[in-house]
Amino acid sequence: MEFSKNEIIRLLADEQNQADLFKQADAVRKQYVGDEVHLRGLIEFSNICRNNCMYCGIRCGNANAVRYRMSEEELIDTARKAAEMGFKTIVMQSGEDMWFTCERMCRIVEIIKKFDVAITLSVGERSYEDYKAWYDAGADRYLIRIETTDKDLYHRLDPNMTWQKRHECLLSLKEIGYELGSGIMVGLPGQTIESIAQDLLYLKDIKVDMAGIGPFIPHPQTPLKDEFGGTLDLARRTMAVMRLLMPDINIPATTAMESLHPMGRIWALQSGANVVMPNVTEGEYRKLYELYPGKICVDDTPLHCKTCIGAKIMSIGRVIGSGYGGHAGVLPHLPK
Ligand code: SAH
């Protein structure tokens, strides 16, 4: 659907009538992507990061973060178990940990691809050649949030990084053929409603296949610890407007939303979302991948998470997706 920037701003700002917006987004979701909720098994395989994003708990400047990195075997094993549990998509996310070289990631992707799953990578900014090699090895989707389209804000929050570079990564990924996932945080210090409206138009403009929207949650071991953070309501309105703008894309109910309220993901699923990414990381690693405080399910097992969210999904009359859950039926591609 076409919306002017002013219309988007009006919808984002309208707290009074948000229930109507949520209802409308829910109806559009049902019409375009149906009642299936696609589950992605999320593996957080390293919290080692060369970047120093002001908002992020695993920024390299956080000397208090206890660092970990899964071995290749551990990562592959975690993915195998997730596939055995029935996940048809495996999402591998980490800080920007350069120990995972181009070749190493290729090897990992090639092996995991044999488990009959779609593969999503989310390991930050890399070269065009790396992205291309991983795609050829069998990676299907890539997730890298633009975070904000306000360039000044971006440069304040992500020292030593440039907005242009991140933007170019997104364009490269799309060009290579990945299903492209991006998104933003809402409630960043100094972020305006107008800038969020701009973000949504940007995501539409670059034709994302998936858009993740989450509230910014201040982490006590970061420079932004005393900031207010984003509200669940604003994050939800943003997500709902995204659904109206791009009716058939994949939209996750984000973990950060549930970290603000125990009903966060369910409410998100009822206001436009159609994807959930249960954590399948095991043991202590879950706690240590602490982007923000109050992260849910840190003491749970993969099986518990899958069963728990599965029951919640069915309790609201929805069904667990049985396929790979690509945007508009796109299937995993074969490795080159
Ligand atoms: N290195 C990868 C993964 C980053 S972590 C990359 O660069 O894409 C995944 C996402 O968590 C980030 O893109 C950011 O949007 C979100 N995030 C980080 N810190 C956060 C915080 N304090 N509150 C909410 N979300 C946060």
mmCIF file of C-alpha atoms and ligand atoms in Angstrom:
data_model
loop_
_atom_site.group_PDB
_atom_site.id
_atom_site.type_symbol
_atom_site.label_atom_id
_atom_site.label_comp_id
_atom_site.label_asym_id
_atom_site.label_seq_id
_atom_site.Cartn_x
_atom_site.Cartn_y
_atom_site.Cartn_z
ATOM 1 C CA MET A 1 0.000 0.000 0.000
ATOM 2 C CA GLU A 2 1.129 3.529 -0.691
ATOM 3 C CA PHE A 3 1.405 5.943 2.198
ATOM 4 C CA SER A 4 2.848 9.426 2.235
ATOM 5 C CA LYS A 5 5.447 10.217 4.845
ATOM 6 C CA ASN A 6 2.928 12.426 6.634
ATOM 7 C CA GLU A 7 0.391 9.641 6.793
ATOM 8 C CA ILE A 8 3.012 7.327 8.257
ATOM 9 C CA ILE A 9 3.951 9.927 10.845
ATOM 10 C CA ARG A 10 0.314 10.340 11.792
ATOM 11 C CA LEU A 11 -0.118 6.576 12.271
ATOM 12 C CA LEU A 12 3.089 6.255 14.293
ATOM 13 C CA ALA A 13 2.122 9.121 16.581
ATOM 14 C CA ASP A 14 -1.496 8.143 17.127
ATOM 15 C CA GLU A 15 -1.481 6.398 20.503
ATOM 16 C CA GLN A 16 -5.200 6.901 20.940
ATOM 17 C CA ASN A 17 -6.249 4.807 17.972
ATOM 18 C CA GLN A 18 -3.450 2.254 17.949
ATOM 19 C CA ALA A 19 -5.882 -0.606 18.502
ATOM 20 C CA ASP A 20 -7.397 0.160 15.089
ATOM 21 C CA LEU A 21 -3.966 0.184 13.470
ATOM 22 C CA PHE A 22 -3.107 -3.185 15.034
ATOM 23 C CA LYS A 23 -6.386 -4.648 13.815
ATOM 24 C CA GLN A 24 -5.803 -3.411 10.311
ATOM 25 C CA ALA A 25 -2.248 -4.764 10.229
ATOM 26 C CA ASP A 26 -3.520 -8.103 11.531
ATOM 27 C CA ALA A 27 -6.102 -8.264 8.733
ATOM 28 C CA VAL A 28 -3.495 -7.403 6.089
ATOM 29 C CA ARG A 29 -1.159 -10.041 7.513
ATOM 30 C CA LYS A 30 -3.912 -12.647 7.329
ATOM 31 C CA GLN A 31 -4.855 -11.705 3.781
ATOM 32 C CA TYR A 32 -1.317 -11.673 2.377
ATOM 33 C CA VAL A 33 0.693 -14.208 4.369
ATOM 34 C CA GLY A 34 -2.010 -16.235 6.096
ATOM 35 C CA ASP A 35 -2.118 -17.784 9.541
ATOM 36 C CA GLU A 36 1.177 -19.655 9.410
ATOM 37 C CA VAL A 37 3.845 -18.485 11.817
ATOM 38 C CA HIS A 38 7.315 -19.420 10.612
ATOM 39 C CA LEU A 39 9.819 -20.482 13.249
ATOM 40 C CA ARG A 40 13.544 -19.817 12.800
ATOM 41 C CA GLY A 41 16.071 -21.479 15.063
ATOM 42 C CA LEU A 42 18.425 -18.727 16.209
ATOM 43 C CA ILE A 43 22.018 -19.645 17.061
ATOM 44 C CA GLU A 44 24.071 -16.921 18.732
ATOM 45 C CA PHE A 45 27.465 -18.364 17.986
ATOM 46 C CA SER A 46 29.936 -15.681 19.087
ATOM 47 C CA ASN A 47 29.713 -12.483 21.099
ATOM 48 C CA ILE A 48 33.165 -11.319 20.052
ATOM 49 C CA CYS A 49 32.839 -8.068 18.113
ATOM 50 C CA ARG A 50 35.209 -5.589 16.526
ATOM 51 C CA ASN A 51 32.600 -2.810 16.661
ATOM 52 C CA ASN A 52 31.709 -0.480 19.449
ATOM 53 C CA CYS A 53 28.055 0.438 18.945
ATOM 54 C CA MET A 54 26.948 2.672 21.799
ATOM 55 C CA TYR A 55 23.709 0.786 22.386
ATOM 56 C CA CYS A 56 25.013 -2.765 22.288
ATOM 57 C CA GLY A 57 25.978 -4.895 25.281
ATOM 58 C CA ILE A 58 28.574 -6.872 23.309
ATOM 59 C CA ARG A 59 30.380 -3.767 21.985
ATOM 60 C CA CYS A 60 34.140 -4.311 22.057
ATOM 61 C CA GLY A 61 34.491 -1.530 24.641
ATOM 62 C CA ASN A 62 32.470 -3.457 27.202
ATOM 63 C CA ALA A 63 35.290 -4.982 29.235
ATOM 64 C CA ASN A 64 32.762 -6.628 31.554
ATOM 65 C CA ALA A 65 31.250 -8.797 28.853
ATOM 66 C CA VAL A 66 32.398 -12.405 29.174
ATOM 67 C CA ARG A 67 33.345 -13.435 25.658
ATOM 68 C CA TYR A 68 32.715 -16.757 23.938
ATOM 69 C CA ARG A 69 32.991 -18.233 20.516
ATOM 70 C CA MET A 70 31.577 -21.594 19.434
ATOM 71 C CA SER A 71 33.901 -23.925 17.602
ATOM 72 C CA GLU A 72 32.934 -24.975 14.104
ATOM 73 C CA GLU A 73 31.865 -28.345 15.481
ATOM 74 C CA GLU A 74 29.742 -26.771 18.207
ATOM 75 C CA LEU A 75 28.007 -24.497 15.761
ATOM 76 C CA ILE A 76 27.303 -27.283 13.300
ATOM 77 C CA ASP A 77 26.119 -29.529 16.100
ATOM 78 C CA THR A 78 23.728 -26.883 17.396
ATOM 79 C CA ALA A 79 22.349 -26.436 13.891
ATOM 80 C CA ARG A 80 21.957 -30.188 13.439
ATOM 81 C CA LYS A 81 19.949 -30.458 16.620
ATOM 82 C CA ALA A 82 17.754 -27.539 15.603
ATOM 83 C CA ALA A 83 17.089 -29.180 12.247
ATOM 84 C CA GLU A 84 16.245 -32.436 14.019
ATOM 85 C CA MET A 85 13.773 -30.526 16.174
ATOM 86 C CA GLY A 86 11.981 -29.501 13.006
ATOM 87 C CA PHE A 87 13.290 -25.990 12.304
ATOM 88 C CA LYS A 88 13.295 -25.336 8.558
ATOM 89 C CA THR A 89 15.383 -22.175 8.874
ATOM 90 C CA ILE A 90 18.564 -21.754 10.884
ATOM 91 C CA VAL A 91 19.662 -18.203 11.683
ATOM 92 C CA MET A 92 23.312 -17.821 12.631
ATOM 93 C CA GLN A 93 24.081 -14.541 14.357
ATOM 94 C CA SER A 94 27.213 -13.155 15.990
ATOM 95 C CA GLY A 95 29.200 -10.055 16.675
ATOM 96 C CA GLU A 96 31.628 -9.074 13.931
ATOM 97 C CA ASP A 97 34.077 -11.826 14.807
ATOM 98 C CA MET A 98 36.725 -12.084 12.109
ATOM 99 C CA TRP A 99 37.900 -15.493 13.336
ATOM 100 C CA PHE A 100 35.035 -16.667 11.178
ATOM 101 C CA THR A 101 36.872 -16.099 7.936
ATOM 102 C CA CYS A 102 35.255 -16.312 4.554
ATOM 103 C CA GLU A 103 36.462 -19.901 4.068
ATOM 104 C CA ARG A 104 35.464 -21.045 7.527
ATOM 105 C CA MET A 105 31.921 -19.712 7.087
ATOM 106 C CA CYS A 106 31.720 -21.371 3.675
ATOM 107 C CA ARG A 107 32.598 -24.726 5.208
ATOM 108 C CA ILE A 108 30.031 -24.296 7.950
ATOM 109 C CA VAL A 109 27.293 -23.223 5.538
ATOM 110 C CA GLU A 110 27.995 -26.126 3.202
ATOM 111 C CA ILE A 111 27.625 -28.654 5.997
ATOM 112 C CA ILE A 112 24.534 -27.123 7.589
ATOM 113 C CA LYS A 113 22.859 -26.813 4.213
ATOM 114 C CA LYS A 114 22.830 -30.599 4.036
ATOM 115 C CA PHE A 115 20.403 -30.675 6.975
ATOM 116 C CA ASP A 116 17.633 -29.557 4.604
ATOM 117 C CA VAL A 117 17.189 -26.091 6.062
ATOM 118 C CA ALA A 118 17.185 -22.553 4.743
ATOM 119 C CA ILE A 119 20.196 -20.662 6.106
ATOM 120 C CA THR A 120 20.146 -17.088 7.313
ATOM 121 C CA LEU A 121 23.417 -15.375 8.193
ATOM 122 C CA SER A 122 23.621 -12.300 10.418
ATOM 123 C CA VAL A 123 27.263 -11.531 11.024
ATOM 124 C CA GLY A 124 27.457 -7.865 10.143
ATOM 125 C CA GLU A 125 29.441 -5.977 7.533
ATOM 126 C CA ARG A 126 31.706 -8.006 5.269
ATOM 127 C CA SER A 127 33.071 -7.644 1.767
ATOM 128 C CA TYR A 128 31.048 -8.266 -1.378
ATOM 129 C CA GLU A 129 33.297 -11.283 -2.039
ATOM 130 C CA ASP A 130 32.519 -12.827 1.354
ATOM 131 C CA TYR A 131 28.786 -12.337 0.879
ATOM 132 C CA LYS A 132 29.002 -13.837 -2.598
ATOM 133 C CA ALA A 133 31.048 -16.841 -1.463
ATOM 134 C CA TRP A 134 28.610 -17.606 1.351
ATOM 135 C CA TYR A 135 25.671 -17.323 -1.011
ATOM 136 C CA ASP A 136 27.337 -19.715 -3.435
ATOM 137 C CA ALA A 137 28.035 -22.060 -0.518
ATOM 138 C CA GLY A 138 24.302 -22.204 0.157
ATOM 139 C CA ALA A 139 23.312 -19.323 2.458
ATOM 140 C CA ASP A 140 19.827 -18.175 1.470
ATOM 141 C CA ARG A 141 19.104 -15.084 3.521
ATOM 142 C CA TYR A 142 21.025 -12.332 5.243
ATOM 143 C CA LEU A 143 19.954 -10.196 8.140
ATOM 144 C CA ILE A 144 21.558 -6.831 8.765
ATOM 145 C CA ARG A 145 19.592 -4.001 10.261
ATOM 146 C CA ILE A 146 20.131 -0.489 8.991
ATOM 147 C CA GLU A 147 19.338 0.498 12.627
ATOM 148 C CA THR A 148 18.295 4.049 11.629
ATOM 149 C CA THR A 149 18.280 6.125 8.445
ATOM 150 C CA ASP A 150 19.146 9.278 10.368
ATOM 151 C CA LYS A 151 22.781 9.460 9.310
ATOM 152 C CA ASP A 152 23.872 11.840 12.075
ATOM 153 C CA LEU A 153 22.272 9.617 14.660
ATOM 154 C CA TYR A 154 23.877 6.542 13.085
ATOM 155 C CA HIS A 155 27.308 8.114 13.211
ATOM 156 C CA ARG A 156 26.842 9.163 16.829
ATOM 157 C CA LEU A 157 25.776 5.651 17.806
ATOM 158 C CA ASP A 158 28.153 3.578 15.706
ATOM 159 C CA PRO A 159 31.593 5.133 16.039
ATOM 160 C CA ASN A 160 34.058 4.101 13.321
ATOM 161 C CA MET A 161 31.249 2.859 11.128
ATOM 162 C CA THR A 162 29.540 4.694 8.300
ATOM 163 C CA TRP A 163 25.910 4.657 7.301
ATOM 164 C CA GLN A 164 26.907 4.578 3.649
ATOM 165 C CA LYS A 165 28.870 1.364 4.149
ATOM 166 C CA ARG A 166 25.964 -0.346 5.856
ATOM 167 C CA HIS A 167 23.638 0.797 3.115
ATOM 168 C CA GLU A 168 26.034 -0.582 0.491
ATOM 169 C CA CYS A 169 26.132 -3.942 2.288
ATOM 170 C CA LEU A 170 22.351 -4.110 1.990
ATOM 171 C CA LEU A 171 22.472 -3.303 -1.722
ATOM 172 C CA SER A 172 25.206 -5.888 -2.348
ATOM 173 C CA LEU A 173 23.296 -8.612 -0.540
ATOM 174 C CA LYS A 174 20.183 -7.925 -2.578
ATOM 175 C CA GLU A 175 22.163 -7.894 -5.796
ATOM 176 C CA ILE A 176 23.835 -11.219 -5.015
ATOM 177 C CA GLY A 177 20.420 -12.795 -4.633
ATOM 178 C CA TYR A 178 19.919 -13.168 -0.911
ATOM 179 C CA GLU A 179 16.523 -12.763 0.613
ATOM 180 C CA LEU A 180 17.234 -9.571 2.437
ATOM 181 C CA GLY A 181 16.379 -8.954 6.071
ATOM 182 C CA SER A 182 16.873 -5.590 7.659
ATOM 183 C CA GLY A 183 15.213 -3.438 10.268
ATOM 184 C CA ILE A 184 15.584 -0.795 12.887
ATOM 185 C CA MET A 185 15.451 -0.041 16.569
ATOM 186 C CA VAL A 186 12.886 2.410 17.857
ATOM 187 C CA GLY A 187 13.391 4.686 20.823
ATOM 188 C CA LEU A 188 17.038 5.498 20.172
ATOM 189 C CA PRO A 189 18.151 8.673 21.940
ATOM 190 C CA GLY A 190 17.412 11.615 19.669
ATOM 191 C CA GLN A 191 15.397 9.570 17.181
ATOM 192 C CA THR A 192 12.210 11.283 16.020
ATOM 193 C CA ILE A 193 8.919 9.890 14.743
ATOM 194 C CA GLU A 194 9.709 11.537 11.450
ATOM 195 C CA SER A 195 12.965 9.664 11.228
ATOM 196 C CA ILE A 196 11.193 6.360 11.941
ATOM 197 C CA ALA A 197 8.769 7.150 9.113
ATOM 198 C CA GLN A 198 11.794 7.697 6.899
ATOM 199 C CA ASP A 199 13.209 4.342 8.022
ATOM 200 C CA LEU A 200 10.054 2.560 6.935
ATOM 201 C CA LEU A 201 10.118 4.209 3.525
ATOM 202 C CA TYR A 202 13.767 3.232 3.199
ATOM 203 C CA LEU A 203 13.034 -0.435 3.963
ATOM 204 C CA LYS A 204 10.333 -0.382 1.326
ATOM 205 C CA ASP A 205 12.600 1.371 -1.118
ATOM 206 C CA ILE A 206 15.361 -1.251 -0.872
ATOM 207 C CA LYS A 207 12.695 -3.976 -1.102
ATOM 208 C CA VAL A 208 13.493 -5.915 2.030
ATOM 209 C CA ASP A 209 12.080 -9.421 2.202
ATOM 210 C CA MET A 210 12.023 -9.291 5.971
ATOM 211 C CA ALA A 211 11.921 -6.383 8.415
ATOM 212 C CA GLY A 212 12.665 -6.708 12.124
ATOM 213 C CA ILE A 213 11.615 -3.888 14.385
ATOM 214 C CA GLY A 214 12.531 -3.827 18.034
ATOM 215 C CA PRO A 215 12.593 -1.383 20.900
ATOM 216 C CA PHE A 216 16.000 -0.083 21.954
ATOM 217 C CA ILE A 217 16.639 -1.326 25.500
ATOM 218 C CA PRO A 218 19.463 0.471 27.360
ATOM 219 C CA HIS A 219 22.232 -1.819 28.546
ATOM 220 C CA PRO A 220 23.815 -0.926 31.923
ATOM 221 C CA GLN A 221 27.356 -1.549 30.644
ATOM 222 C CA THR A 222 27.101 0.871 27.726
ATOM 223 C CA PRO A 223 27.337 4.657 27.371
ATOM 224 C CA LEU A 224 23.563 4.783 26.777
ATOM 225 C CA LYS A 225 22.737 3.171 30.112
ATOM 226 C CA ASP A 226 20.751 6.153 31.409
ATOM 227 C CA GLU A 227 18.654 6.666 28.309
ATOM 228 C CA PHE A 228 14.961 5.982 28.310
ATOM 229 C CA GLY A 229 14.749 3.356 25.563
ATOM 230 C CA GLY A 230 11.886 2.489 23.254
ATOM 231 C CA THR A 231 8.366 1.556 24.301
ATOM 232 C CA LEU A 232 6.598 -1.607 23.286
ATOM 233 C CA ASP A 233 3.677 0.426 21.947
ATOM 234 C CA LEU A 234 5.786 2.501 19.582
ATOM 235 C CA ALA A 235 7.682 -0.574 18.394
ATOM 236 C CA ARG A 236 4.383 -2.292 17.753
ATOM 237 C CA ARG A 237 2.914 0.653 15.872
ATOM 238 C CA THR A 238 6.056 0.822 13.747
ATOM 239 C CA MET A 239 5.793 -2.864 12.970
ATOM 240 C CA ALA A 240 2.089 -2.553 12.129
ATOM 241 C CA VAL A 241 2.727 0.309 9.705
ATOM 242 C CA MET A 242 5.512 -1.751 8.120
ATOM 243 C CA ARG A 243 2.950 -4.498 7.471
ATOM 244 C CA LEU A 244 0.623 -2.004 5.772
ATOM 245 C CA LEU A 245 3.468 -0.672 3.637
ATOM 246 C CA MET A 246 4.755 -4.092 2.608
ATOM 247 C CA PRO A 247 1.845 -6.521 2.971
ATOM 248 C CA ASP A 248 3.562 -9.771 1.985
ATOM 249 C CA ILE A 249 7.008 -9.606 3.594
ATOM 250 C CA ASN A 250 8.161 -11.573 6.631
ATOM 251 C CA ILE A 251 7.951 -9.660 9.887
ATOM 252 C CA PRO A 252 9.261 -11.196 13.105
ATOM 253 C CA ALA A 253 7.786 -10.736 16.536
ATOM 254 C CA THR A 254 11.097 -9.685 18.061
ATOM 255 C CA THR A 255 12.636 -11.023 21.242
ATOM 256 C CA ALA A 256 13.259 -7.461 22.423
ATOM 257 C CA MET A 257 9.506 -6.872 22.399
ATOM 258 C CA GLU A 258 8.939 -9.826 24.696
ATOM 259 C CA SER A 259 11.729 -8.592 26.942
ATOM 260 C CA LEU A 260 9.576 -5.529 27.662
ATOM 261 C CA HIS A 261 6.375 -7.488 28.293
ATOM 262 C CA PRO A 262 5.596 -11.225 28.643
ATOM 263 C CA MET A 263 2.904 -10.837 25.957
ATOM 264 C CA GLY A 264 5.231 -8.917 23.638
ATOM 265 C CA ARG A 265 5.604 -11.484 20.899
ATOM 266 C CA ILE A 266 1.969 -12.602 20.996
ATOM 267 C CA TRP A 267 0.777 -9.025 20.688
ATOM 268 C CA ALA A 268 3.227 -8.530 17.849
ATOM 269 C CA LEU A 269 1.829 -11.610 16.082
ATOM 270 C CA GLN A 270 -1.589 -10.024 16.431
ATOM 271 C CA SER A 271 -0.483 -6.715 14.948
ATOM 272 C CA GLY A 272 1.263 -7.723 11.763
ATOM 273 C CA ALA A 273 4.049 -10.185 12.583
ATOM 274 C CA ASN A 274 4.242 -13.699 11.077
ATOM 275 C CA VAL A 275 7.664 -14.973 12.176
ATOM 276 C CA VAL A 276 9.235 -15.941 15.517
ATOM 277 C CA MET A 277 12.892 -16.761 16.108
ATOM 278 C CA PRO A 278 13.193 -19.060 19.120
ATOM 279 C CA ASN A 279 16.662 -19.233 20.567
ATOM 280 C CA VAL A 280 18.373 -22.598 20.043
ATOM 281 C CA THR A 281 21.699 -21.563 21.553
ATOM 282 C CA GLU A 282 22.671 -23.857 24.405
ATOM 283 C CA GLY A 283 23.948 -23.461 27.950
ATOM 284 C CA GLU A 284 25.779 -20.396 29.217
ATOM 285 C CA TYR A 285 26.111 -18.831 25.768
ATOM 286 C CA ARG A 286 22.521 -17.638 25.856
ATOM 287 C CA LYS A 287 23.164 -15.405 28.845
ATOM 288 C CA LEU A 288 26.441 -14.152 27.440
ATOM 289 C CA TYR A 289 24.942 -12.984 24.154
ATOM 290 C CA GLU A 290 23.537 -10.015 26.011
ATOM 291 C CA LEU A 291 22.766 -7.239 23.535
ATOM 292 C CA TYR A 292 20.399 -5.688 26.067
ATOM 293 C CA PRO A 293 19.353 -6.543 29.637
ATOM 294 C CA GLY A 294 16.268 -8.563 30.537
ATOM 295 C CA LYS A 295 16.629 -10.882 27.568
ATOM 296 C CA ILE A 296 14.024 -13.623 27.818
ATOM 297 C CA CYS A 297 14.515 -17.387 28.139
ATOM 298 C CA VAL A 298 18.215 -17.240 29.067
ATOM 299 C CA ASP A 299 17.818 -20.250 31.372
ATOM 300 C CA ASP A 300 15.749 -22.322 28.969
ATOM 301 C CA THR A 301 16.676 -25.130 26.585
ATOM 302 C CA PRO A 302 16.052 -25.076 22.826
ATOM 303 C CA LEU A 303 13.313 -27.693 23.133
ATOM 304 C CA HIS A 304 11.588 -25.775 25.894
ATOM 305 C CA CYS A 305 11.612 -22.580 23.832
ATOM 306 C CA LYS A 306 10.209 -24.263 20.777
ATOM 307 C CA THR A 307 7.441 -26.013 22.724
ATOM 308 C CA CYS A 308 6.589 -22.886 24.703
ATOM 309 C CA ILE A 309 6.281 -20.531 21.758
ATOM 310 C CA GLY A 310 4.544 -23.234 19.713
ATOM 311 C CA ALA A 311 1.830 -23.536 22.363
ATOM 312 C CA LYS A 312 1.417 -19.767 22.517
ATOM 313 C CA ILE A 313 1.058 -19.560 18.747
ATOM 314 C CA MET A 314 -1.626 -22.218 18.696
ATOM 315 C CA SER A 315 -3.430 -20.609 21.628
ATOM 316 C CA ILE A 316 -4.154 -17.565 19.459
ATOM 317 C CA GLY A 317 -5.529 -19.666 16.627
ATOM 318 C CA ARG A 318 -2.464 -19.616 14.424
ATOM 319 C CA VAL A 319 -0.497 -22.530 12.975
ATOM 320 C CA ILE A 320 3.213 -23.313 12.898
ATOM 321 C CA GLY A 321 4.576 -22.942 9.375
ATOM 322 C CA SER A 322 5.515 -26.267 7.832
ATOM 323 C CA GLY A 323 7.708 -25.018 4.965
ATOM 324 C CA TYR A 324 10.869 -22.962 4.748
ATOM 325 C CA GLY A 325 8.896 -19.762 5.120
ATOM 326 C CA GLY A 326 10.717 -17.703 2.508
ATOM 327 C CA HIS A 327 9.269 -14.419 1.305
ATOM 328 C CA ALA A 328 6.467 -15.120 -1.167
ATOM 329 C CA GLY A 329 7.311 -18.814 -1.338
ATOM 330 C CA VAL A 330 10.989 -18.439 -2.302
ATOM 331 C CA LEU A 331 12.670 -21.789 -1.701
ATOM 332 C CA PRO A 332 16.229 -22.393 -0.505
ATOM 333 C CA HIS A 333 18.667 -22.351 -3.420
ATOM 334 C CA LEU A 334 21.177 -25.082 -4.211
ATOM 335 C CA PRO A 335 24.846 -24.436 -3.471
ATOM 336 C CA LYS A 336 26.922 -23.674 -6.535
HETATM 337 N N1 SAH B 1 26.762 -8.109 14.175
HETATM 338 C C1 SAH B 1 25.457 -8.331 13.588
HETATM 339 C C2 SAH B 1 24.411 -8.618 14.646
HETATM 340 C C3 SAH B 1 24.099 -7.434 15.518
HETATM 341 S S1 SAH B 1 23.123 -7.788 16.953
HETATM 342 C C4 SAH B 1 25.111 -7.125 12.746
HETATM 343 O O1 SAH B 1 25.842 -6.148 12.748
HETATM 344 O O2 SAH B 1 24.095 -7.156 12.053
HETATM 345 C C5 SAH B 1 21.506 -7.782 16.258
HETATM 346 C C6 SAH B 1 20.679 -6.540 16.473
HETATM 347 O O3 SAH B 1 20.412 -6.329 17.847
HETATM 348 C C7 SAH B 1 21.304 -5.230 16.056
HETATM 349 O O4 SAH B 1 21.241 -5.065 14.682
HETATM 350 C C8 SAH B 1 20.489 -4.208 16.832
HETATM 351 O O5 SAH B 1 19.401 -3.714 16.062
HETATM 352 C C9 SAH B 1 19.938 -5.022 18.016
HETATM 353 N N2 SAH B 1 20.411 -4.468 19.304
HETATM 354 C C10 SAH B 1 21.680 -4.257 19.693
HETATM 355 N N3 SAH B 1 21.716 -3.666 20.906
HETATM 356 C C11 SAH B 1 20.428 -3.497 21.287
HETATM 357 C C12 SAH B 1 19.798 -2.910 22.435
HETATM 358 N N4 SAH B 1 20.508 -2.381 23.436
HETATM 359 N N5 SAH B 1 18.450 -2.917 22.482
HETATM 360 C C13 SAH B 1 17.714 -3.459 21.492
HETATM 361 N N6 SAH B 1 18.247 -4.001 20.386
HETATM 362 C C14 SAH B 1 19.592 -4.033 20.281
#
